[in-house]
GROMACS .gro file of C-alpha atoms in nm:
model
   38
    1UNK     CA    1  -3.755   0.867   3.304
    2UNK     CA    2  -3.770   0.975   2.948
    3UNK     CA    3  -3.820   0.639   2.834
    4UNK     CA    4  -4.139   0.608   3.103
    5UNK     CA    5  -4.289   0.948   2.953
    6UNK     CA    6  -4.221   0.873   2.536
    7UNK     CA    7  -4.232   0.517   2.596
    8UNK     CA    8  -3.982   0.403   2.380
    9UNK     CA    9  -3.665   0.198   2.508
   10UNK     CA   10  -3.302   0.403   2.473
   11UNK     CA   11  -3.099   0.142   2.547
   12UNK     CA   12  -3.027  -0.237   2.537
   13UNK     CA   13  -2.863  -0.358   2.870
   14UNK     CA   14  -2.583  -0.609   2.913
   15UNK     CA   15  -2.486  -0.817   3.162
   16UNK     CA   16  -2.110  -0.857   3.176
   17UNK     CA   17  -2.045  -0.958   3.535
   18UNK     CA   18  -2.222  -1.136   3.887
   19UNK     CA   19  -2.302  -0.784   4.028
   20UNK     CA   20  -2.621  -0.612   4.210
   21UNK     CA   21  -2.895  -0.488   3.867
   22UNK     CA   22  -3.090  -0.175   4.005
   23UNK     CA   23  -3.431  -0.158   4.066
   24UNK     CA   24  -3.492   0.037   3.762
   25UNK     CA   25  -3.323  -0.196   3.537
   26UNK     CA   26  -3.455  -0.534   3.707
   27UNK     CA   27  -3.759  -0.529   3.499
   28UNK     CA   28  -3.561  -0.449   3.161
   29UNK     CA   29  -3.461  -0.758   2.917
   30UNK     CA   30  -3.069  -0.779   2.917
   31UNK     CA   31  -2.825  -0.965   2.688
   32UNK     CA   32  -2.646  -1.199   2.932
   33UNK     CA   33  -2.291  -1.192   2.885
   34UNK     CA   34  -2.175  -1.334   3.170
   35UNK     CA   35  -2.083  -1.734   3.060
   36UNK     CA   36  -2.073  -1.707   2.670
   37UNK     CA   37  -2.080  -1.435   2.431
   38UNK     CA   38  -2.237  -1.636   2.162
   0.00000   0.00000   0.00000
């Protein structure tokens, strides 16, 4: 929420794993981690 009222992003999601994102996150850009780190 405090990124929605300052709008500013606090964090950088990662993907490590095959797993459910939550709705609050599917609309974020994520590093994808899952196959290859480089």
């Amino acid at each position: 929420m405090r990124e929605l009222n300052e709008k500013k992003i606090v964090v950088i999601p990662i993907l490590l794993d095959n797993c459910k994102v939550p709705l609050f996150l599917q609309e974020k850009v994520y590093a994808d981690f899952r196959t290859d780190f480089d």
